mmCIF file of C-alpha atoms in Angstrom:
data_model
loop_
_atom_site.group_PDB
_atom_site.id
_atom_site.type_symbol
_atom_site.label_atom_id
_atom_site.label_comp_id
_atom_site.label_asym_id
_atom_site.label_seq_id
_atom_site.Cartn_x
_atom_site.Cartn_y
_atom_site.Cartn_z
ATOM 1 C CA UNK A 788 104.456 36.003 4.467
ATOM 2 C CA UNK A 789 107.696 35.312 2.599
ATOM 3 C CA UNK A 790 107.529 33.545 -0.744
ATOM 4 C CA UNK A 791 109.390 30.483 0.541
ATOM 5 C CA UNK A 792 107.007 30.138 3.488
ATOM 6 C CA UNK A 793 104.041 30.384 1.139
ATOM 7 C CA UNK A 794 105.525 27.766 -1.175
ATOM 8 C CA UNK A 795 106.050 25.475 1.818
ATOM 9 C CA UNK A 796 102.336 25.767 2.681
ATOM 10 C CA UNK A 797 101.398 25.015 -0.937
ATOM 11 C CA UNK A 798 103.627 21.936 -0.971
ATOM 12 C CA UNK A 799 102.158 20.748 2.314
ATOM 13 C CA UNK A 800 98.596 21.074 0.980
ATOM 14 C CA UNK A 801 99.510 19.283 -2.237
ATOM 15 C CA UNK A 802 101.105 16.450 -0.277
ATOM 16 C CA UNK A 803 98.184 16.092 2.134
ATOM 17 C CA UNK A 804 95.181 17.003 -0.030
ATOM 18 C CA UNK A 805 96.412 16.784 -3.612
ATOM 19 C CA UNK A 806 96.160 20.517 -4.303
ATOM 20 C CA UNK A 807 96.199 24.005 -2.806
ATOM 21 C CA UNK A 808 93.640 26.778 -3.406
ATOM 22 C CA UNK A 809 94.658 30.440 -3.474
ATOM 23 C CA UNK A 810 91.962 33.108 -3.132
ATOM 24 C CA UNK A 811 92.577 36.713 -4.163
ATOM 25 C CA UNK A 812 90.193 39.192 -2.519
ATOM 26 C CA UNK A 813 90.102 42.377 -0.488
ATOM 27 C CA UNK A 814 91.509 45.905 -0.899
ATOM 28 C CA UNK A 815 90.908 45.714 -4.627
ATOM 29 C CA UNK A 816 88.309 46.908 -7.111
ATOM 30 C CA UNK A 817 88.403 43.464 -8.718
ATOM 31 C CA UNK A 818 85.975 40.604 -8.121
ATOM 32 C CA UNK A 819 87.188 37.775 -5.910
ATOM 33 C CA UNK A 820 88.790 34.777 -7.599
ATOM 34 C CA UNK A 821 90.153 31.426 -6.481
ATOM 35 C CA UNK A 822 92.502 29.047 -8.275
ATOM 36 C CA UNK A 823 94.198 25.740 -7.658
ATOM 37 C CA UNK A 824 97.869 24.839 -7.588
ATOM 38 C CA UNK A 825 98.981 21.214 -7.745
ATOM 39 C CA UNK A 826 96.275 19.578 -9.862
ATOM 40 C CA UNK A 827 98.710 19.662 -12.778
ATOM 41 C CA UNK A 828 100.441 16.641 -11.219
ATOM 42 C CA UNK A 829 97.308 14.476 -11.157
ATOM 43 C CA UNK A 830 94.859 15.938 -13.676
ATOM 44 C CA UNK A 831 97.177 17.763 -16.066
ATOM 45 C CA UNK A 832 95.613 21.208 -15.505
ATOM 46 C CA UNK A 833 94.588 23.754 -12.873
ATOM 47 C CA UNK A 834 91.171 25.296 -12.105
ATOM 48 C CA UNK A 835 90.027 28.882 -11.563
ATOM 49 C CA UNK A 836 86.713 30.257 -10.314
ATOM 50 C CA UNK A 837 86.640 33.955 -11.247
ATOM 51 C CA UNK A 838 83.948 36.340 -10.063
ATOM 52 C CA UNK A 839 80.595 34.938 -9.049
ATOM 53 C CA UNK A 840 80.143 37.259 -6.080
ATOM 54 C CA UNK A 841 76.666 35.828 -5.476
ATOM 55 C CA UNK A 842 78.473 32.757 -4.131
ATOM 56 C CA UNK A 843 80.002 32.803 -0.672
ATOM 57 C CA UNK A 844 83.688 31.898 -0.530
ATOM 58 C CA UNK A 845 82.777 28.721 1.364
ATOM 59 C CA UNK A 846 80.486 27.758 -1.526
ATOM 60 C CA UNK A 847 83.230 28.395 -4.092
ATOM 61 C CA UNK A 848 85.598 26.184 -2.120
ATOM 62 C CA UNK A 849 82.999 23.412 -2.003
ATOM 63 C CA UNK A 850 82.224 23.762 -5.724
ATOM 64 C CA UNK A 851 85.906 23.408 -6.587
ATOM 65 C CA UNK A 852 86.254 20.431 -4.271
ATOM 66 C CA UNK A 853 83.256 18.619 -5.784
ATOM 67 C CA UNK A 854 84.425 19.226 -9.350
ATOM 68 C CA UNK A 855 87.897 17.960 -8.513
ATOM 69 C CA UNK A 856 86.449 14.785 -7.023
ATOM 70 C CA UNK A 857 84.429 14.175 -10.191
ATOM 71 C CA UNK A 858 87.468 14.854 -12.378
ATOM 72 C CA UNK A 859 89.440 12.226 -10.482
ATOM 73 C CA UNK A 860 86.907 9.684 -11.739
ATOM 74 C CA UNK A 861 86.726 11.076 -15.269
ATOM 75 C CA UNK A 862 89.197 13.738 -16.370
ATOM 76 C CA UNK A 863 87.616 14.242 -19.822
ATOM 77 C CA UNK A 864 86.255 17.645 -18.863
ATOM 78 C CA UNK A 865 85.199 18.620 -22.407
ATOM 79 C CA UNK A 866 82.069 16.468 -22.246
ATOM 80 C CA UNK A 867 81.148 16.970 -18.607
ATOM 81 C CA UNK A 868 78.479 19.023 -16.886
ATOM 82 C CA UNK A 869 79.124 19.213 -13.164
ATOM 83 C CA UNK A 870 76.112 19.359 -10.868
ATOM 84 C CA UNK A 871 76.023 20.296 -7.195
ATOM 85 C CA UNK A 872 73.614 19.210 -4.485
ATOM 86 C CA UNK A 873 71.628 22.448 -4.859
ATOM 87 C CA UNK A 874 71.025 21.584 -8.552
ATOM 88 C CA UNK A 875 73.305 24.325 -9.875
ATOM 89 C CA UNK A 876 75.551 23.176 -12.708
ATOM 90 C CA UNK A 877 78.968 24.129 -14.028
ATOM 91 C CA UNK A 878 81.079 23.573 -17.118
ATOM 92 C CA UNK A 879 84.793 24.007 -17.757
ATOM 93 C CA UNK A 880 86.425 26.223 -20.365
ATOM 94 C CA UNK A 881 90.096 26.552 -21.292
ATOM 95 C CA UNK A 882 91.601 29.853 -20.126
ATOM 96 C CA UNK A 883 93.458 32.077 -22.584
ATOM 97 C CA UNK A 884 97.098 32.643 -21.598
ATOM 98 C CA UNK A 885 96.584 36.421 -21.331
ATOM 99 C CA UNK A 886 94.399 35.921 -18.241
ATOM 100 C CA UNK A 887 96.902 33.541 -16.674
ATOM 101 C CA UNK A 888 99.759 36.040 -16.884
ATOM 102 C CA UNK A 889 97.603 38.853 -15.456
ATOM 103 C CA UNK A 890 95.802 37.017 -12.639
ATOM 104 C CA UNK A 891 97.356 33.692 -11.779
ATOM 105 C CA UNK A 892 100.885 34.662 -10.828
ATOM 106 C CA UNK A 893 100.874 31.994 -8.121
ATOM 107 C CA UNK A 894 100.673 29.325 -10.816
ATOM 108 C CA UNK A 895 103.417 30.943 -12.877
ATOM 109 C CA UNK A 896 105.666 31.288 -9.823
ATOM 110 C CA UNK A 897 105.084 27.761 -8.577
ATOM 111 C CA UNK A 898 105.732 26.090 -11.916
ATOM 112 C CA UNK A 899 108.608 28.482 -12.682
ATOM 113 C CA UNK A 900 107.131 29.809 -15.901
ATOM 114 C CA UNK A 901 106.160 26.427 -17.346
ATOM 115 C CA UNK A 902 103.069 26.700 -19.523
ATOM 116 C CA UNK A 903 100.165 25.217 -17.587
ATOM 117 C CA UNK A 904 96.650 24.554 -18.851
ATOM 118 C CA UNK A 905 94.058 26.304 -16.686
ATOM 119 C CA UNK A 906 90.310 25.639 -16.892
ATOM 120 C CA UNK A 907 87.686 28.132 -15.822
ATOM 121 C CA UNK A 908 84.723 26.936 -13.795
ATOM 122 C CA UNK A 909 81.681 28.546 -15.435
ATOM 123 C CA UNK A 910 78.307 28.597 -13.610
ATOM 124 C CA UNK A 911 75.097 27.836 -15.512
ATOM 125 C CA UNK A 912 73.207 30.760 -17.066
ATOM 126 C CA UNK A 913 70.885 31.140 -14.066
ATOM 127 C CA UNK A 914 73.870 31.754 -11.806
ATOM 128 C CA UNK A 915 76.347 33.398 -14.173
ATOM 129 C CA UNK A 916 76.541 37.009 -13.028
ATOM 130 C CA UNK A 917 78.222 39.732 -15.078
ATOM 131 C CA UNK A 918 81.377 39.549 -12.967
ATOM 132 C CA UNK A 919 82.093 36.059 -14.350
ATOM 133 C CA UNK A 920 84.369 36.778 -17.326
ATOM 134 C CA UNK A 921 84.812 34.801 -20.517
ATOM 135 C CA UNK A 922 88.398 33.757 -19.942
ATOM 136 C CA UNK A 923 88.514 31.658 -23.102
ATOM 137 C CA UNK A 924 89.230 34.755 -25.207
ATOM 138 C CA UNK A 925 92.141 37.167 -24.936
ATOM 139 C CA UNK A 926 91.850 39.746 -22.174
ATOM 140 C CA UNK A 927 90.746 43.192 -23.305
ATOM 141 C CA UNK A 928 90.195 45.928 -20.724
ATOM 142 C CA UNK A 929 87.704 47.782 -22.931
ATOM 143 C CA UNK A 930 85.548 44.678 -23.318
ATOM 144 C CA UNK A 931 86.000 43.569 -19.693
ATOM 145 C CA UNK A 932 85.132 46.728 -17.758
ATOM 146 C CA UNK A 933 84.595 44.806 -14.538
ATOM 147 C CA UNK A 934 88.103 43.335 -14.809
ATOM 148 C CA UNK A 935 89.792 46.427 -16.254
ATOM 149 C CA UNK A 936 91.561 47.025 -12.948
ATOM 150 C CA UNK A 937 93.921 44.194 -13.817
ATOM 151 C CA UNK A 938 95.719 46.709 -16.019
ATOM 152 C CA UNK A 939 94.129 50.121 -15.377
ATOM 153 C CA UNK A 940 94.998 52.317 -12.414
ATOM 154 C CA UNK A 941 92.262 53.171 -9.930
ATOM 155 C CA UNK A 942 92.008 56.990 -10.105
ATOM 156 C CA UNK A 943 88.804 57.712 -8.179
ATOM 157 C CA UNK A 944 88.881 59.696 -4.894
ATOM 158 C CA UNK A 945 87.728 56.736 -2.787
ATOM 159 C CA UNK A 946 89.668 53.683 -1.642
ATOM 160 C CA UNK A 947 90.144 51.099 -4.379
ATOM 161 C CA UNK A 948 88.772 48.351 -2.178
ATOM 162 C CA UNK A 949 85.634 50.262 -1.169
ATOM 163 C CA UNK A 950 82.781 47.804 -0.608
ATOM 164 C CA UNK A 951 79.136 48.392 -1.435
ATOM 165 C CA UNK A 952 76.104 46.534 -0.100
ATOM 166 C CA UNK A 953 73.898 45.629 -3.045
ATOM 167 C CA UNK A 954 71.345 43.004 -4.055
ATOM 168 C CA UNK A 955 72.143 40.099 -6.359
ATOM 169 C CA UNK A 956 69.982 41.443 -9.198
ATOM 170 C CA UNK A 957 72.495 44.260 -9.718
ATOM 171 C CA UNK A 958 75.162 41.658 -10.490
ATOM 172 C CA UNK A 959 72.929 40.264 -13.233
ATOM 173 C CA UNK A 960 72.652 43.719 -14.790
ATOM 174 C CA UNK A 961 69.406 45.086 -13.384
ATOM 175 C CA UNK A 962 69.728 48.865 -13.075
ATOM 176 C CA UNK A 963 70.460 50.328 -9.647
ATOM 177 C CA UNK A 964 67.772 52.891 -8.832
ATOM 178 C CA UNK A 965 68.684 54.078 -5.352
ATOM 179 C CA UNK A 966 71.905 54.543 -3.422
ATOM 180 C CA UNK A 967 73.004 55.963 -0.086
ATOM 181 C CA UNK A 968 76.370 56.866 1.358
ATOM 182 C CA UNK A 969 75.874 56.402 5.092
ATOM 183 C CA UNK A 970 79.510 56.887 6.082
ATOM 184 C CA UNK A 971 82.704 57.751 4.218
ATOM 185 C CA UNK A 972 83.243 54.094 3.334
ATOM 186 C CA UNK A 973 79.731 52.689 3.872
ATOM 187 C CA UNK A 974 77.528 52.490 0.781
ATOM 188 C CA UNK A 975 74.263 50.860 -0.223
ATOM 189 C CA UNK A 976 73.136 50.535 -3.843
ATOM 190 C CA UNK A 977 69.922 48.697 -4.688
ATOM 191 C CA UNK A 978 67.827 47.932 -7.763
ATOM 192 C CA UNK A 979 64.557 48.238 -5.817
ATOM 193 C CA UNK A 980 63.203 49.797 -2.661
ATOM 194 C CA UNK A 981 65.678 48.779 0.020
ATOM 195 C CA UNK A 982 62.859 48.045 2.488
ATOM 196 C CA UNK A 983 61.509 45.372 0.147
ATOM 197 C CA UNK A 984 64.760 43.526 -0.541
ATOM 198 C CA UNK A 985 65.343 40.164 1.112
ATOM 199 C CA UNK A 986 68.309 40.615 3.481
ATOM 200 C CA UNK A 987 69.613 37.190 2.439
ATOM 201 C CA UNK A 988 69.941 38.561 -1.087
ATOM 202 C CA UNK A 989 72.307 41.377 -0.098
ATOM 203 C CA UNK A 990 76.001 41.047 -0.962
ATOM 204 C CA UNK A 991 79.053 43.172 -0.151
ATOM 205 C CA UNK A 992 81.009 43.692 -3.360
ATOM 206 C CA UNK A 993 83.781 46.054 -4.517
ATOM 207 C CA UNK A 994 82.561 49.382 -5.884
ATOM 208 C CA UNK A 995 84.657 48.635 -8.979
ATOM 209 C CA UNK A 996 82.394 45.737 -9.973
ATOM 210 C CA UNK A 997 79.246 47.879 -10.014
ATOM 211 C CA UNK A 998 81.104 50.676 -11.786
ATOM 212 C CA UNK A 999 82.194 48.182 -14.430
ATOM 213 C CA UNK A 1000 78.574 47.120 -14.925
ATOM 214 C CA UNK A 1001 77.150 50.655 -14.973
ATOM 215 C CA UNK A 1002 79.428 53.662 -15.562
ATOM 216 C CA UNK A 1003 76.663 56.096 -14.516
ATOM 217 C CA UNK A 1004 77.391 55.082 -10.917
ATOM 218 C CA UNK A 1005 80.375 57.459 -11.069
ATOM 219 C CA UNK A 1006 77.901 60.071 -9.836
ATOM 220 C CA UNK A 1007 77.763 58.253 -6.514
ATOM 221 C CA UNK A 1008 81.421 58.971 -5.768
ATOM 222 C CA UNK A 1009 80.693 62.659 -5.108
ATOM 223 C CA UNK A 1010 77.700 62.034 -2.849
ATOM 224 C CA UNK A 1011 78.185 63.400 0.676
ATOM 225 C CA UNK A 1012 77.832 61.245 3.777
ATOM 226 C CA UNK A 1013 74.209 60.799 4.794
ATOM 227 C CA UNK A 1014 73.014 61.656 1.290
ATOM 228 C CA UNK A 1015 71.902 59.587 -1.664
ATOM 229 C CA UNK A 1016 70.593 59.477 -5.205
ATOM 230 C CA UNK A 1017 67.568 57.907 -6.869
ATOM 231 C CA UNK A 1018 66.228 57.447 -10.396
ATOM 232 C CA UNK A 1019 63.529 55.634 -12.303
ATOM 233 C CA UNK A 1020 64.568 52.209 -13.574
ATOM 234 C CA UNK A 1021 64.343 53.381 -17.188
ATOM 235 C CA UNK A 1022 66.355 56.570 -16.638
ATOM 236 C CA UNK A 1023 70.062 57.409 -16.598
ATOM 237 C CA UNK A 1024 69.466 60.697 -14.795
ATOM 238 C CA UNK A 1025 70.033 60.796 -11.031
ATOM 239 C CA UNK A 1026 68.036 62.852 -8.515
ATOM 240 C CA UNK A 1027 69.285 63.997 -5.085
ATOM 241 C CA UNK A 1028 67.939 62.139 -2.068
ATOM 242 C CA UNK A 1029 68.266 63.008 1.585
#
């Protein structure tokens, strides 16, 4: 899609709904993220929901929508705690400009370089996985391993956007103890016995996220199809499986 066509869609959404939401996902080692364009005109800032792969995209869209509706009533976001119907809660935090220039090029393009305030939607501690960055401080690739691919080149011998099926606990930092490579681009990595994991708890996430959480998963890259690795949950050493 040409830039002018995309801008026309954005303008149409802003006219009809008050804002447009752009989602960046797929073919990347980065976590998914969504951000608004157009709220600057009514609220004086934009919103971004970065990471949070335990949430479905539909849920993220609904979370953003609900927060926007509450902000229309009271735009003093500094004192607000936003609650959803499922009792999850969210706060807002001002995003450092370094993140805006690296991630939110749609905002910079649309407003032609004008400095725009962007607020990050931050889930409560029970739902804040490790892929949710602290965007209030300056971006640093060494301190943000999961988001390092914003500036670092992907040099591994698998596709950058390779997806892995894993359970939510891995995104909270629980150690992965078993993994299988079923096909060239089909992986499973779990923190517990895969037969005991609730299927509803399984997510498909970029390999880069798990690698950013646990660098010892590099070993998995060289595993042959139909083979796997396992380890005890208190060990860094992998054992062949299959």
